[in-house]
Amino acid sequence: MSHLKKIELDARELEHPIPLERAMKALRELDNENYFYMIHRKNPIPLLDLASEQNLQVLNREDTQGDWHILICRNPDINLSELLRV
């Protein structure tokens, strides 16, 4: 699925509540042809809960530097593991 559009947010330097606000905007833009990729210094539990409530597919992983990589999409056919950069 190389035709997918990535909506990316590096939130490692952003202060609360800016990461959640920007992520929520990105989730509203999701369709079957794109996905959201966020890098954050914390595991954003409220965002993950909101995405799950909307029946979105979610993958989150912590890398060796302690940063969290969060991928969210609407399309159930997208394999988020293949898009992970950890």
PDB file of C-alpha atoms in Angstrom:
ATOM      1  CA  MET A   1       0.000   0.000   0.000  1.00  0.00           C
ATOM      2  CA  SER A   2       2.638   2.520  -1.014  1.00  0.00           C
ATOM      3  CA  HIS A   3      -0.058   4.910  -2.243  1.00  0.00           C
ATOM      4  CA  LEU A   4      -1.015   5.765   1.328  1.00  0.00           C
ATOM      5  CA  LYS A   5      -0.672   9.335   2.494  1.00  0.00           C
ATOM      6  CA  LYS A   6       1.031   9.805   5.853  1.00  0.00           C
ATOM      7  CA  ILE A   7      -0.244  12.510   8.215  1.00  0.00           C
ATOM      8  CA  GLU A   8       2.768  13.015  10.480  1.00  0.00           C
ATOM      9  CA  LEU A   9       3.207  14.753  13.824  1.00  0.00           C
ATOM     10  CA  ASP A  10       6.427  14.926  15.829  1.00  0.00           C
ATOM     11  CA  ALA A  11       5.128  15.912  19.262  1.00  0.00           C
ATOM     12  CA  ARG A  12       8.298  15.320  21.273  1.00  0.00           C
ATOM     13  CA  GLU A  13       8.931  19.036  21.818  1.00  0.00           C
ATOM     14  CA  LEU A  14       5.303  20.156  22.106  1.00  0.00           C
ATOM     15  CA  GLU A  15       3.684  20.998  25.424  1.00  0.00           C
ATOM     16  CA  HIS A  16       0.302  19.727  26.615  1.00  0.00           C
ATOM     17  CA  PRO A  17      -2.415  20.033  25.242  1.00  0.00           C
ATOM     18  CA  ILE A  18      -1.008  20.814  21.777  1.00  0.00           C
ATOM     19  CA  PRO A  19      -0.149  17.184  20.811  1.00  0.00           C
ATOM     20  CA  LEU A  20      -3.664  15.943  21.600  1.00  0.00           C
ATOM     21  CA  GLU A  21      -5.296  18.893  19.822  1.00  0.00           C
ATOM     22  CA  ARG A  22      -3.234  18.330  16.663  1.00  0.00           C
ATOM     23  CA  ALA A  23      -3.745  14.581  16.807  1.00  0.00           C
ATOM     24  CA  MET A  24      -7.514  14.988  17.095  1.00  0.00           C
ATOM     25  CA  LYS A  25      -7.474  17.231  14.019  1.00  0.00           C
ATOM     26  CA  ALA A  26      -5.512  14.547  12.149  1.00  0.00           C
ATOM     27  CA  LEU A  27      -7.963  11.815  13.201  1.00  0.00           C
ATOM     28  CA  ARG A  28     -10.827  13.830  11.699  1.00  0.00           C
ATOM     29  CA  GLU A  29      -8.933  13.834   8.372  1.00  0.00           C
ATOM     30  CA  LEU A  30      -8.451  10.058   8.248  1.00  0.00           C
ATOM     31  CA  ASP A  31      -9.969   8.128   5.374  1.00  0.00           C
ATOM     32  CA  ASN A  32      -9.157   4.806   3.706  1.00  0.00           C
ATOM     33  CA  GLU A  33      -6.170   6.250   1.827  1.00  0.00           C
ATOM     34  CA  ASN A  34      -4.137   7.729   4.680  1.00  0.00           C
ATOM     35  CA  TYR A  35      -2.806   7.089   8.161  1.00  0.00           C
ATOM     36  CA  PHE A  36      -1.579   9.117  11.121  1.00  0.00           C
ATOM     37  CA  TYR A  37       1.994   8.706  12.409  1.00  0.00           C
ATOM     38  CA  MET A  38       2.885  10.438  15.653  1.00  0.00           C
ATOM     39  CA  ILE A  39       6.147  10.430  17.596  1.00  0.00           C
ATOM     40  CA  HIS A  40       5.776  11.446  21.237  1.00  0.00           C
ATOM     41  CA  ARG A  41       7.885  11.364  24.382  1.00  0.00           C
ATOM     42  CA  LYS A  42       4.965   9.712  26.235  1.00  0.00           C
ATOM     43  CA  ASN A  43       2.450   7.007  25.414  1.00  0.00           C
ATOM     44  CA  PRO A  44      -0.656   9.155  24.749  1.00  0.00           C
ATOM     45  CA  ILE A  45      -3.301   7.053  26.488  1.00  0.00           C
ATOM     46  CA  PRO A  46      -6.147   9.603  26.016  1.00  0.00           C
ATOM     47  CA  LEU A  47      -5.499   9.657  22.255  1.00  0.00           C
ATOM     48  CA  LEU A  48      -5.379   5.875  22.075  1.00  0.00           C
ATOM     49  CA  ASP A  49      -8.662   5.639  23.969  1.00  0.00           C
ATOM     50  CA  LEU A  50     -10.332   8.172  21.659  1.00  0.00           C
ATOM     51  CA  ALA A  51      -9.092   6.329  18.579  1.00  0.00           C
ATOM     52  CA  SER A  52     -10.373   3.011  19.924  1.00  0.00           C
ATOM     53  CA  GLU A  53     -13.765   4.536  20.685  1.00  0.00           C
ATOM     54  CA  GLN A  54     -13.947   5.557  17.007  1.00  0.00           C
ATOM     55  CA  ASN A  55     -13.101   1.976  15.939  1.00  0.00           C
ATOM     56  CA  LEU A  56      -9.805   3.077  14.441  1.00  0.00           C
ATOM     57  CA  GLN A  57      -6.879   0.710  14.075  1.00  0.00           C
ATOM     58  CA  VAL A  58      -4.054   1.631  16.497  1.00  0.00           C
ATOM     59  CA  LEU A  59      -0.434   0.543  16.910  1.00  0.00           C
ATOM     60  CA  ASN A  60       1.910   2.005  19.523  1.00  0.00           C
ATOM     61  CA  ARG A  61       5.526   1.052  20.244  1.00  0.00           C
ATOM     62  CA  GLU A  62       8.305   2.495  22.377  1.00  0.00           C
ATOM     63  CA  ASP A  63      11.735   2.731  20.736  1.00  0.00           C
ATOM     64  CA  THR A  64      15.127   2.285  22.411  1.00  0.00           C
ATOM     65  CA  GLN A  65      15.396   6.039  23.131  1.00  0.00           C
ATOM     66  CA  GLY A  66      12.092   6.002  25.023  1.00  0.00           C
ATOM     67  CA  ASP A  67      10.093   7.766  22.297  1.00  0.00           C
ATOM     68  CA  TRP A  68       6.666   6.435  21.390  1.00  0.00           C
ATOM     69  CA  HIS A  69       5.596   5.783  17.795  1.00  0.00           C
ATOM     70  CA  ILE A  70       1.831   5.841  17.369  1.00  0.00           C
ATOM     71  CA  LEU A  71       0.122   4.835  14.133  1.00  0.00           C
ATOM     72  CA  ILE A  72      -3.615   5.196  13.614  1.00  0.00           C
ATOM     73  CA  CYS A  73      -5.765   4.502  10.567  1.00  0.00           C
ATOM     74  CA  ARG A  74      -9.375   4.005   9.575  1.00  0.00           C
ATOM     75  CA  ASN A  75      -8.784   1.341   6.912  1.00  0.00           C
ATOM     76  CA  PRO A  76      -8.734  -2.181   8.454  1.00  0.00           C
ATOM     77  CA  ASP A  77      -6.745  -3.495   5.457  1.00  0.00           C
ATOM     78  CA  ILE A  78      -3.691  -1.380   6.295  1.00  0.00           C
ATOM     79  CA  ASN A  79      -0.943  -3.291   8.090  1.00  0.00           C
ATOM     80  CA  LEU A  80       0.365  -0.650  10.495  1.00  0.00           C
ATOM     81  CA  SER A  81       3.337  -2.829  11.491  1.00  0.00           C
ATOM     82  CA  GLU A  82       4.705  -2.498   7.962  1.00  0.00           C
ATOM     83  CA  LEU A  83       4.603   1.314   8.287  1.00  0.00           C
ATOM     84  CA  LEU A  84       6.343   1.487  11.672  1.00  0.00           C
ATOM     85  CA  ARG A  85       9.797   3.101  11.672  1.00  0.00           C
ATOM     86  CA  VAL A  86      11.124   1.648  14.943  1.00  0.00           C
TER      87      VAL A  86
END
